[in-house]
């Protein structure tokens, strides 16, 4: 869902992509957020994305999991803090994109036995497991203090590991596919070239 798409890209403003980490049972992975940012910048180098860790450190402690804003209306509370308002002005922040979700192992089956003997080492068996990724990106327009879009990517896949002497993993790129999907959707929103 996109409510208010920019008509000519974002110009010289910046974007930050942040992972939600306030849930007790999972955290959005830092490497997934970095993957999305790399995907967007690789396809449109005019978009300036602020590194997540750098952003969190610059605005410490206001974007730590316990203090991070949960709604666009919470931005007013943040900009009342003079140091926060100054840092955000320096960053020229236009969009704040919150990514919430994770990749989980859904099932596993099979067995594998490995051994070492005088003649060498080896393994025998077969294993399989499933992974599922489900991520949602919420786009906040920082200037208007409003939510302007919501994007979603869900993927699943089955990985295999046969072993006759040497285990050979065949890994399903579940998280990478979700990264590409969410990155492409963000490009359609942010880029003047798409």
Short mmCIF file of N, CA and C in Angstrom, two decimals:
data_model
loop_
_atom_site.label_atom_id
_atom_site.label_comp_id
_atom_site.label_asym_id
_atom_site.label_seq_id
_atom_site.Cartn_x
_atom_site.Cartn_y
_atom_site.Cartn_z
N UNK A 1 0.85 -1.17 0.00
CA UNK A 1 0.00 0.00 0.00
C UNK A 1 0.89 1.23 0.00
N UNK A 2 0.66 2.12 -0.92
CA UNK A 2 1.39 3.38 -0.96
C UNK A 2 0.37 4.49 -0.92
N UNK A 3 0.51 5.40 0.07
CA UNK A 3 -0.46 6.46 0.25
C UNK A 3 -0.03 7.76 -0.42
N UNK A 4 1.27 8.05 -0.42
CA UNK A 4 1.73 9.35 -0.90
C UNK A 4 3.12 9.18 -1.48
N UNK A 5 3.20 8.70 -2.70
CA UNK A 5 4.48 8.40 -3.34
C UNK A 5 5.15 9.67 -3.83
N UNK A 6 6.49 9.82 -3.64
CA UNK A 6 7.17 10.99 -4.17
C UNK A 6 7.10 10.98 -5.70
N UNK A 7 6.91 12.16 -6.31
CA UNK A 7 6.73 12.20 -7.76
C UNK A 7 8.04 12.30 -8.53
N UNK A 8 9.09 12.82 -7.92
CA UNK A 8 10.36 12.98 -8.63
C UNK A 8 11.54 12.46 -7.81
N UNK A 9 11.38 11.37 -7.13
CA UNK A 9 12.46 10.87 -6.29
C UNK A 9 12.55 11.70 -5.02
N UNK A 10 13.67 11.58 -4.32
CA UNK A 10 13.79 12.28 -3.04
C UNK A 10 14.79 13.42 -3.07
N UNK A 11 15.38 13.69 -4.22
CA UNK A 11 16.30 14.82 -4.34
C UNK A 11 17.53 14.65 -3.47
N UNK A 12 17.91 15.71 -2.75
CA UNK A 12 19.12 15.65 -1.92
C UNK A 12 18.83 15.24 -0.48
N UNK A 13 17.59 14.85 -0.20
CA UNK A 13 17.24 14.38 1.14
C UNK A 13 17.81 12.97 1.35
N UNK A 14 17.77 12.50 2.60
CA UNK A 14 18.31 11.19 2.92
C UNK A 14 17.20 10.27 3.44
N UNK A 15 17.53 9.00 3.48
CA UNK A 15 16.62 7.96 3.94
C UNK A 15 17.37 7.12 4.97
N UNK A 16 16.68 6.64 5.97
CA UNK A 16 17.27 5.67 6.88
C UNK A 16 16.34 4.46 6.93
N UNK A 17 16.96 3.28 6.90
CA UNK A 17 16.21 2.02 7.01
C UNK A 17 16.60 1.40 8.34
N UNK A 18 15.61 1.20 9.20
CA UNK A 18 15.84 0.69 10.55
C UNK A 18 15.07 -0.60 10.78
N UNK A 19 15.66 -1.50 11.54
CA UNK A 19 14.98 -2.74 11.90
C UNK A 19 14.28 -2.60 13.23
N UNK A 20 13.08 -3.13 13.31
CA UNK A 20 12.35 -3.14 14.58
C UNK A 20 12.95 -4.22 15.48
N UNK A 21 13.21 -3.84 16.72
CA UNK A 21 13.82 -4.78 17.66
C UNK A 21 13.16 -4.70 19.03
N UNK A 22 11.88 -4.40 19.06
CA UNK A 22 11.20 -4.27 20.34
C UNK A 22 10.38 -5.51 20.70
N UNK A 23 10.26 -6.49 19.80
CA UNK A 23 9.53 -7.72 20.11
C UNK A 23 10.38 -8.60 21.03
N UNK A 24 9.74 -9.34 21.88
CA UNK A 24 10.49 -10.17 22.83
C UNK A 24 10.94 -11.49 22.21
N UNK A 25 10.28 -11.95 21.13
CA UNK A 25 10.59 -13.27 20.60
C UNK A 25 11.46 -13.25 19.34
N UNK A 26 11.75 -12.08 18.76
CA UNK A 26 12.63 -12.02 17.60
C UNK A 26 13.13 -10.59 17.42
N UNK A 27 14.17 -10.45 16.63
CA UNK A 27 14.70 -9.15 16.24
C UNK A 27 14.91 -9.15 14.74
N UNK A 28 14.61 -8.05 14.07
CA UNK A 28 14.90 -7.93 12.65
C UNK A 28 16.42 -7.88 12.51
N UNK A 29 16.97 -8.71 11.65
CA UNK A 29 18.41 -8.88 11.55
C UNK A 29 19.11 -7.66 10.95
N UNK A 30 20.25 -7.26 11.55
CA UNK A 30 21.03 -6.13 11.05
C UNK A 30 21.50 -6.38 9.61
N UNK A 31 21.92 -7.63 9.32
CA UNK A 31 22.42 -7.90 7.96
C UNK A 31 21.30 -7.83 6.92
N UNK A 32 20.07 -8.08 7.31
CA UNK A 32 18.95 -7.96 6.38
C UNK A 32 18.72 -6.48 6.03
N UNK A 33 18.79 -5.61 7.01
CA UNK A 33 18.62 -4.17 6.79
C UNK A 33 19.74 -3.66 5.88
N UNK A 34 20.96 -4.12 6.12
CA UNK A 34 22.09 -3.73 5.28
C UNK A 34 21.90 -4.23 3.85
N UNK A 35 21.37 -5.43 3.69
CA UNK A 35 21.11 -6.00 2.36
C UNK A 35 20.11 -5.13 1.59
N UNK A 36 19.04 -4.69 2.24
CA UNK A 36 18.05 -3.85 1.57
C UNK A 36 18.68 -2.53 1.13
N UNK A 37 19.44 -1.91 2.03
CA UNK A 37 20.09 -0.64 1.70
C UNK A 37 21.05 -0.81 0.52
N UNK A 38 21.85 -1.87 0.54
CA UNK A 38 22.78 -2.14 -0.57
C UNK A 38 22.03 -2.36 -1.88
N UNK A 39 20.91 -3.06 -1.82
CA UNK A 39 20.10 -3.34 -3.01
C UNK A 39 19.59 -2.04 -3.63
N UNK A 40 19.07 -1.16 -2.80
CA UNK A 40 18.52 0.12 -3.29
C UNK A 40 19.61 0.98 -3.89
N UNK A 41 20.72 1.14 -3.17
CA UNK A 41 21.81 2.02 -3.63
C UNK A 41 22.47 1.46 -4.89
N UNK A 42 22.57 0.15 -5.01
CA UNK A 42 23.20 -0.45 -6.20
C UNK A 42 22.38 -0.17 -7.46
N UNK A 43 21.08 -0.01 -7.31
CA UNK A 43 20.23 0.22 -8.48
C UNK A 43 19.90 1.69 -8.73
N UNK A 44 20.11 2.54 -7.71
CA UNK A 44 19.94 3.98 -7.90
C UNK A 44 20.89 4.69 -6.93
N UNK A 45 22.05 5.07 -7.43
CA UNK A 45 23.09 5.67 -6.59
C UNK A 45 22.76 7.10 -6.16
N UNK A 46 21.68 7.69 -6.69
CA UNK A 46 21.29 9.04 -6.26
C UNK A 46 20.58 9.02 -4.91
N UNK A 47 20.15 7.85 -4.46
CA UNK A 47 19.47 7.75 -3.17
C UNK A 47 20.54 7.59 -2.09
N UNK A 48 20.52 8.50 -1.13
CA UNK A 48 21.49 8.43 -0.03
C UNK A 48 20.81 7.79 1.17
N UNK A 49 21.33 6.63 1.55
CA UNK A 49 20.78 5.91 2.70
C UNK A 49 21.79 5.97 3.84
N UNK A 50 21.33 6.44 4.97
CA UNK A 50 22.17 6.53 6.16
C UNK A 50 22.31 5.14 6.76
N UNK A 51 23.53 4.75 7.11
CA UNK A 51 23.77 3.45 7.73
C UNK A 51 23.00 3.34 9.04
N UNK A 52 22.37 2.20 9.26
CA UNK A 52 21.52 2.01 10.44
C UNK A 52 22.30 2.19 11.74
N UNK A 53 23.43 1.54 11.88
CA UNK A 53 24.21 1.62 13.12
C UNK A 53 24.69 3.05 13.35
N UNK A 54 25.15 3.70 12.28
CA UNK A 54 25.59 5.10 12.39
C UNK A 54 24.44 5.99 12.85
N UNK A 55 23.26 5.79 12.29
CA UNK A 55 22.08 6.58 12.67
C UNK A 55 21.74 6.36 14.14
N UNK A 56 21.69 5.10 14.55
CA UNK A 56 21.34 4.79 15.95
C UNK A 56 22.37 5.38 16.90
N UNK A 57 23.65 5.29 16.55
CA UNK A 57 24.70 5.85 17.41
C UNK A 57 24.65 7.37 17.44
N UNK A 58 24.36 7.99 16.30
CA UNK A 58 24.28 9.45 16.25
C UNK A 58 23.15 9.97 17.11
N UNK A 59 22.05 9.25 17.16
CA UNK A 59 20.89 9.70 17.92
C UNK A 59 20.67 8.91 19.21
N UNK A 60 21.75 8.35 19.75
CA UNK A 60 21.65 7.60 21.01
C UNK A 60 21.15 8.53 22.10
N UNK A 61 20.23 8.12 22.93
CA UNK A 61 19.54 6.84 23.09
C UNK A 61 18.14 6.83 22.48
N UNK A 62 17.80 7.78 21.63
CA UNK A 62 16.41 7.95 21.20
C UNK A 62 15.94 6.89 20.21
N UNK A 63 16.82 6.11 19.63
CA UNK A 63 16.38 5.06 18.70
C UNK A 63 16.80 3.67 19.17
N UNK A 64 17.04 3.54 20.46
CA UNK A 64 17.25 2.22 21.06
C UNK A 64 15.89 1.52 21.11
N UNK A 65 15.87 0.19 21.15
CA UNK A 65 14.59 -0.54 21.11
C UNK A 65 13.55 -0.06 22.12
N UNK A 66 13.98 0.31 23.32
CA UNK A 66 13.01 0.70 24.33
C UNK A 66 12.48 2.12 24.16
N UNK A 67 13.18 2.96 23.39
CA UNK A 67 12.78 4.36 23.25
C UNK A 67 12.40 4.74 21.82
N UNK A 68 12.59 3.86 20.86
CA UNK A 68 12.31 4.18 19.45
C UNK A 68 10.83 4.49 19.25
N UNK A 69 10.52 5.43 18.37
CA UNK A 69 9.11 5.76 18.12
C UNK A 69 8.38 4.59 17.45
N UNK A 70 7.16 4.35 17.90
CA UNK A 70 6.35 3.27 17.34
C UNK A 70 5.32 3.77 16.34
N UNK A 71 5.02 5.07 16.37
CA UNK A 71 4.04 5.67 15.46
C UNK A 71 4.62 6.97 14.92
N UNK A 72 4.18 7.39 13.73
CA UNK A 72 4.67 8.66 13.19
C UNK A 72 4.39 9.85 14.13
N UNK A 73 3.31 9.79 14.89
CA UNK A 73 2.98 10.88 15.81
C UNK A 73 4.06 11.04 16.90
N UNK A 74 4.80 9.97 17.18
CA UNK A 74 5.86 10.04 18.20
C UNK A 74 7.04 10.90 17.76
N UNK A 75 7.10 11.24 16.48
CA UNK A 75 8.20 12.07 15.99
C UNK A 75 8.15 13.44 16.64
N UNK A 76 6.94 13.97 16.88
CA UNK A 76 6.81 15.27 17.56
C UNK A 76 7.50 15.26 18.91
N UNK A 77 7.36 14.16 19.63
CA UNK A 77 8.01 14.02 20.93
C UNK A 77 9.53 14.07 20.78
N UNK A 78 10.03 13.46 19.71
CA UNK A 78 11.47 13.44 19.48
C UNK A 78 12.03 14.82 19.15
N UNK A 79 11.37 15.53 18.23
CA UNK A 79 11.93 16.80 17.79
C UNK A 79 11.83 17.89 18.85
N UNK A 80 11.12 17.63 19.93
CA UNK A 80 11.11 18.57 21.05
C UNK A 80 12.44 18.55 21.80
N UNK A 81 13.19 17.46 21.63
CA UNK A 81 14.52 17.37 22.23
C UNK A 81 15.49 18.11 21.31
N UNK A 82 16.12 19.17 21.81
CA UNK A 82 16.96 20.02 20.96
C UNK A 82 18.09 19.24 20.27
N UNK A 83 18.83 18.38 20.98
CA UNK A 83 19.91 17.64 20.30
C UNK A 83 19.39 16.75 19.16
N UNK A 84 18.21 16.17 19.35
CA UNK A 84 17.63 15.31 18.32
C UNK A 84 17.24 16.14 17.12
N UNK A 85 16.58 17.28 17.36
CA UNK A 85 16.15 18.15 16.27
C UNK A 85 17.35 18.63 15.45
N UNK A 86 18.45 18.98 16.13
CA UNK A 86 19.66 19.44 15.42
C UNK A 86 20.26 18.33 14.57
N UNK A 87 20.38 17.12 15.13
CA UNK A 87 20.96 15.99 14.40
C UNK A 87 20.11 15.63 13.18
N UNK A 88 18.80 15.62 13.35
CA UNK A 88 17.91 15.27 12.24
C UNK A 88 17.97 16.33 11.14
N UNK A 89 18.10 17.59 11.53
CA UNK A 89 18.24 18.66 10.54
C UNK A 89 19.55 18.50 9.76
N UNK A 90 20.62 18.14 10.46
CA UNK A 90 21.92 17.93 9.81
C UNK A 90 21.88 16.76 8.82
N UNK A 91 21.10 15.74 9.15
CA UNK A 91 21.02 14.55 8.30
C UNK A 91 20.13 14.76 7.07
N UNK A 92 19.31 15.81 7.06
CA UNK A 92 18.36 16.07 5.96
C UNK A 92 17.46 14.85 5.72
N UNK A 93 16.96 14.30 6.79
CA UNK A 93 16.17 13.07 6.73
C UNK A 93 14.78 13.33 6.17
N UNK A 94 14.43 12.63 5.10
CA UNK A 94 13.11 12.76 4.48
C UNK A 94 12.22 11.56 4.81
N UNK A 95 12.80 10.34 4.71
CA UNK A 95 12.01 9.13 4.97
C UNK A 95 12.71 8.25 5.98
N UNK A 96 11.90 7.73 6.90
CA UNK A 96 12.36 6.75 7.87
C UNK A 96 11.59 5.48 7.55
N UNK A 97 12.29 4.41 7.26
CA UNK A 97 11.65 3.15 6.87
C UNK A 97 11.93 2.12 7.97
N UNK A 98 10.87 1.67 8.59
CA UNK A 98 10.96 0.66 9.64
C UNK A 98 10.67 -0.70 9.03
N UNK A 99 11.59 -1.64 9.21
CA UNK A 99 11.40 -3.00 8.71
C UNK A 99 11.18 -3.92 9.91
N UNK A 100 10.10 -4.65 9.88
CA UNK A 100 9.75 -5.54 10.97
C UNK A 100 9.58 -6.95 10.41
N UNK A 101 10.22 -7.93 11.04
CA UNK A 101 10.09 -9.32 10.61
C UNK A 101 11.36 -10.09 10.87
N UNK A 102 11.37 -11.34 10.42
CA UNK A 102 12.53 -12.19 10.62
C UNK A 102 12.45 -13.41 9.70
N UNK A 103 13.55 -14.14 9.66
CA UNK A 103 13.62 -15.41 8.95
C UNK A 103 13.71 -16.51 10.00
N UNK A 104 12.85 -17.50 9.90
CA UNK A 104 12.82 -18.57 10.90
C UNK A 104 12.91 -19.92 10.22
N UNK A 105 13.43 -20.90 10.95
CA UNK A 105 13.45 -22.28 10.46
C UNK A 105 12.09 -22.89 10.76
N UNK A 106 11.44 -23.44 9.74
CA UNK A 106 10.07 -23.93 9.92
C UNK A 106 9.99 -25.42 10.25
N UNK A 107 10.89 -26.22 9.69
CA UNK A 107 10.85 -27.66 9.97
C UNK A 107 12.18 -28.27 9.58
N UNK A 108 12.45 -29.45 10.08
CA UNK A 108 13.67 -30.17 9.68
C UNK A 108 13.41 -31.67 9.76
N UNK A 109 14.15 -32.40 8.93
CA UNK A 109 14.00 -33.85 8.91
C UNK A 109 15.30 -34.47 8.42
N UNK A 110 15.47 -35.75 8.69
CA UNK A 110 16.64 -36.48 8.23
C UNK A 110 17.68 -36.64 9.32
N UNK A 111 18.73 -37.35 8.96
CA UNK A 111 19.82 -37.55 9.92
C UNK A 111 21.13 -37.73 9.16
N UNK A 112 22.22 -37.48 9.87
CA UNK A 112 23.53 -37.58 9.27
C UNK A 112 24.50 -38.13 10.32
N UNK A 113 25.37 -39.02 9.87
CA UNK A 113 26.37 -39.59 10.76
C UNK A 113 27.75 -39.32 10.19
N UNK A 114 28.63 -38.85 11.02
CA UNK A 114 30.00 -38.59 10.60
C UNK A 114 30.95 -39.35 11.52
N UNK A 115 32.06 -39.78 10.96
CA UNK A 115 33.02 -40.52 11.76
C UNK A 115 34.44 -40.29 11.26
N UNK A 116 35.38 -40.58 12.16
CA UNK A 116 36.81 -40.47 11.85
C UNK A 116 37.45 -41.80 12.19
N UNK A 117 38.22 -42.31 11.25
CA UNK A 117 38.91 -43.57 11.48
C UNK A 117 40.31 -43.51 10.93
N UNK A 118 41.05 -44.64 11.02
CA UNK A 118 42.42 -44.65 10.53
C UNK A 118 42.52 -44.41 9.02
N UNK A 119 41.48 -44.73 8.29
CA UNK A 119 41.50 -44.53 6.84
C UNK A 119 41.02 -43.16 6.41
N UNK A 120 40.55 -42.31 7.33
CA UNK A 120 40.06 -40.98 6.98
C UNK A 120 38.76 -40.67 7.69
N UNK A 121 38.12 -39.62 7.24
CA UNK A 121 36.87 -39.16 7.84
C UNK A 121 35.79 -39.11 6.76
N UNK A 122 34.55 -39.20 7.20
CA UNK A 122 33.46 -39.12 6.23
C UNK A 122 32.11 -39.04 6.90
N UNK A 123 31.11 -38.68 6.11
CA UNK A 123 29.74 -38.54 6.59
C UNK A 123 28.81 -39.28 5.65
N UNK A 124 27.67 -39.69 6.21
CA UNK A 124 26.66 -40.34 5.40
C UNK A 124 25.30 -39.95 5.96
N UNK A 125 24.40 -39.58 5.06
CA UNK A 125 23.04 -39.25 5.50
C UNK A 125 22.41 -38.20 4.60
N UNK A 126 21.26 -37.72 5.05
CA UNK A 126 20.53 -36.71 4.30
C UNK A 126 19.72 -35.88 5.27
N UNK A 127 19.80 -34.58 5.14
CA UNK A 127 19.03 -33.68 5.99
C UNK A 127 18.30 -32.65 5.15
N UNK A 128 17.17 -32.21 5.64
CA UNK A 128 16.41 -31.17 4.97
C UNK A 128 15.79 -30.26 6.02
N UNK A 129 15.64 -28.99 5.70
CA UNK A 129 15.00 -28.05 6.60
C UNK A 129 14.36 -26.93 5.78
N UNK A 130 13.36 -26.33 6.35
CA UNK A 130 12.66 -25.23 5.68
C UNK A 130 12.93 -23.92 6.38
N UNK A 131 12.92 -22.83 5.61
CA UNK A 131 13.04 -21.49 6.15
C UNK A 131 11.92 -20.64 5.59
N UNK A 132 11.45 -19.70 6.39
CA UNK A 132 10.42 -18.77 5.95
C UNK A 132 10.81 -17.37 6.39
N UNK A 133 10.69 -16.42 5.47
CA UNK A 133 10.95 -15.02 5.77
C UNK A 133 9.66 -14.24 5.60
N UNK A 134 9.39 -13.37 6.53
CA UNK A 134 8.23 -12.49 6.44
C UNK A 134 8.63 -11.13 6.99
N UNK A 135 8.64 -10.12 6.11
CA UNK A 135 9.07 -8.78 6.48
C UNK A 135 8.06 -7.75 6.00
N UNK A 136 7.87 -6.71 6.80
CA UNK A 136 7.01 -5.60 6.40
C UNK A 136 7.79 -4.31 6.62
N UNK A 137 7.78 -3.45 5.62
CA UNK A 137 8.42 -2.14 5.71
C UNK A 137 7.34 -1.08 5.81
N UNK A 138 7.47 -0.21 6.81
CA UNK A 138 6.56 0.90 6.99
C UNK A 138 7.34 2.17 6.70
N UNK A 139 6.84 2.97 5.77
CA UNK A 139 7.55 4.17 5.33
C UNK A 139 6.91 5.39 5.99
N UNK A 140 7.74 6.14 6.75
CA UNK A 140 7.28 7.38 7.36
C UNK A 140 7.90 8.54 6.62
N UNK A 141 7.08 9.51 6.27
CA UNK A 141 7.57 10.77 5.74
C UNK A 141 7.92 11.62 6.95
N UNK A 142 9.20 11.88 7.14
CA UNK A 142 9.65 12.54 8.35
C UNK A 142 9.23 14.00 8.38
N UNK A 143 9.16 14.63 7.21
CA UNK A 143 8.78 16.03 7.14
C UNK A 143 7.31 16.22 7.51
N UNK A 144 6.44 15.38 6.94
CA UNK A 144 5.00 15.50 7.21
C UNK A 144 4.57 14.73 8.45
N UNK A 145 5.49 13.97 9.03
CA UNK A 145 5.20 13.16 10.23
C UNK A 145 4.00 12.25 10.00
N UNK A 146 4.03 11.55 8.87
CA UNK A 146 2.91 10.68 8.52
C UNK A 146 3.42 9.40 7.86
N UNK A 147 2.65 8.33 8.01
CA UNK A 147 2.95 7.09 7.31
C UNK A 147 2.48 7.23 5.87
N UNK A 148 3.39 6.96 4.92
CA UNK A 148 3.05 7.15 3.51
C UNK A 148 3.04 5.84 2.72
N UNK A 149 3.39 4.74 3.34
CA UNK A 149 3.35 3.47 2.62
C UNK A 149 3.69 2.29 3.50
N UNK A 150 3.26 1.12 3.05
CA UNK A 150 3.55 -0.15 3.72
C UNK A 150 3.83 -1.18 2.65
N UNK A 151 4.98 -1.86 2.75
CA UNK A 151 5.38 -2.87 1.77
C UNK A 151 5.61 -4.18 2.50
N UNK A 152 5.42 -5.29 1.78
CA UNK A 152 5.58 -6.59 2.41
C UNK A 152 6.30 -7.55 1.49
N UNK A 153 7.14 -8.41 2.07
CA UNK A 153 7.79 -9.48 1.31
C UNK A 153 7.76 -10.75 2.16
N UNK A 154 7.24 -11.82 1.58
CA UNK A 154 7.20 -13.12 2.25
C UNK A 154 7.78 -14.16 1.31
N UNK A 155 8.71 -14.95 1.80
CA UNK A 155 9.30 -16.03 0.99
C UNK A 155 9.47 -17.26 1.86
N UNK A 156 9.54 -18.40 1.21
CA UNK A 156 9.83 -19.64 1.93
C UNK A 156 10.59 -20.57 0.99
N UNK A 157 11.32 -21.49 1.56
CA UNK A 157 12.09 -22.42 0.75
C UNK A 157 12.57 -23.60 1.56
N UNK A 158 12.99 -24.62 0.86
CA UNK A 158 13.48 -25.86 1.47
C UNK A 158 14.95 -26.03 1.13
N UNK A 159 15.78 -26.29 2.13
CA UNK A 159 17.20 -26.53 1.92
C UNK A 159 17.50 -28.00 2.15
N UNK A 160 18.54 -28.50 1.47
CA UNK A 160 18.90 -29.93 1.54
C UNK A 160 20.38 -30.08 1.79
N UNK A 161 20.75 -31.18 2.46
CA UNK A 161 22.15 -31.50 2.65
C UNK A 161 22.36 -33.01 2.53
N UNK A 162 22.67 -33.47 1.30
CA UNK A 162 23.04 -34.88 1.16
C UNK A 162 24.51 -35.05 1.56
N UNK A 163 24.84 -36.23 2.08
CA UNK A 163 26.24 -36.48 2.47
C UNK A 163 26.62 -37.91 2.14
N UNK A 164 27.56 -38.03 1.24
CA UNK A 164 28.24 -39.29 0.99
C UNK A 164 29.72 -38.92 1.03
N UNK A 165 30.36 -39.18 2.11
CA UNK A 165 31.72 -38.79 2.46
C UNK A 165 31.78 -37.30 2.86
N UNK A 166 31.34 -36.40 1.98
CA UNK A 166 31.40 -34.97 2.28
C UNK A 166 29.97 -34.39 2.23
N UNK A 167 29.54 -33.65 3.27
CA UNK A 167 28.23 -33.01 3.23
C UNK A 167 28.21 -31.88 2.19
N UNK A 168 27.18 -31.84 1.37
CA UNK A 168 27.06 -30.81 0.34
C UNK A 168 25.75 -30.06 0.58
N UNK A 169 25.81 -28.87 1.20
CA UNK A 169 24.56 -28.14 1.46
C UNK A 169 24.03 -27.47 0.19
N UNK A 170 22.73 -27.56 0.00
CA UNK A 170 22.02 -26.87 -1.08
C UNK A 170 21.02 -25.96 -0.37
N UNK A 171 21.43 -24.70 -0.21
CA UNK A 171 20.70 -23.76 0.64
C UNK A 171 19.72 -22.93 -0.20
N UNK A 172 18.49 -22.85 0.24
CA UNK A 172 17.48 -21.99 -0.41
C UNK A 172 17.73 -20.54 0.03
N UNK A 173 17.86 -19.62 -0.93
CA UNK A 173 18.17 -18.21 -0.58
C UNK A 173 16.92 -17.44 -0.14
N UNK A 174 16.32 -17.88 0.94
CA UNK A 174 15.04 -17.33 1.38
C UNK A 174 15.19 -15.86 1.78
N UNK A 175 16.14 -15.58 2.66
CA UNK A 175 16.30 -14.21 3.14
C UNK A 175 16.77 -13.28 2.02
N UNK A 176 17.64 -13.77 1.14
CA UNK A 176 18.11 -12.97 0.02
C UNK A 176 16.98 -12.61 -0.94
N UNK A 177 16.08 -13.55 -1.16
CA UNK A 177 14.94 -13.29 -2.04
C UNK A 177 14.01 -12.25 -1.41
N UNK A 178 13.79 -12.35 -0.10
CA UNK A 178 12.97 -11.35 0.59
C UNK A 178 13.62 -9.97 0.53
N UNK A 179 14.94 -9.93 0.66
CA UNK A 179 15.70 -8.68 0.57
C UNK A 179 15.51 -8.05 -0.81
N UNK A 180 15.67 -8.84 -1.86
CA UNK A 180 15.51 -8.33 -3.22
C UNK A 180 14.08 -7.83 -3.45
N UNK A 181 13.10 -8.58 -2.96
CA UNK A 181 11.71 -8.20 -3.15
C UNK A 181 11.37 -6.88 -2.46
N UNK A 182 11.80 -6.74 -1.21
CA UNK A 182 11.53 -5.51 -0.47
C UNK A 182 12.34 -4.35 -1.06
N UNK A 183 13.59 -4.63 -1.47
CA UNK A 183 14.44 -3.60 -2.08
C UNK A 183 13.83 -3.07 -3.37
N UNK A 184 13.30 -3.97 -4.21
CA UNK A 184 12.67 -3.54 -5.47
C UNK A 184 11.43 -2.68 -5.21
N UNK A 185 10.65 -3.06 -4.22
CA UNK A 185 9.46 -2.26 -3.89
C UNK A 185 9.85 -0.87 -3.37
N UNK A 186 10.91 -0.80 -2.55
CA UNK A 186 11.37 0.49 -2.05
C UNK A 186 11.90 1.36 -3.19
N UNK A 187 12.58 0.72 -4.15
CA UNK A 187 13.07 1.47 -5.32
C UNK A 187 11.91 2.10 -6.08
N UNK A 188 10.84 1.38 -6.27
CA UNK A 188 9.68 1.93 -6.96
C UNK A 188 9.12 3.14 -6.21
N UNK A 189 9.25 3.12 -4.89
CA UNK A 189 8.76 4.23 -4.10
C UNK A 189 9.73 5.42 -4.12
N UNK A 190 11.01 5.16 -3.92
CA UNK A 190 11.99 6.23 -3.71
C UNK A 190 12.64 6.78 -4.96
N UNK A 191 12.78 5.96 -6.00
CA UNK A 191 13.62 6.34 -7.12
C UNK A 191 12.85 7.08 -8.20
N UNK A 192 13.48 8.12 -8.74
CA UNK A 192 12.91 8.85 -9.88
C UNK A 192 13.15 8.09 -11.17
N UNK A 193 14.03 7.07 -11.13
CA UNK A 193 14.40 6.32 -12.32
C UNK A 193 13.47 5.13 -12.58
N UNK A 194 12.63 4.77 -11.62
CA UNK A 194 11.76 3.60 -11.79
C UNK A 194 10.31 4.00 -11.93
#
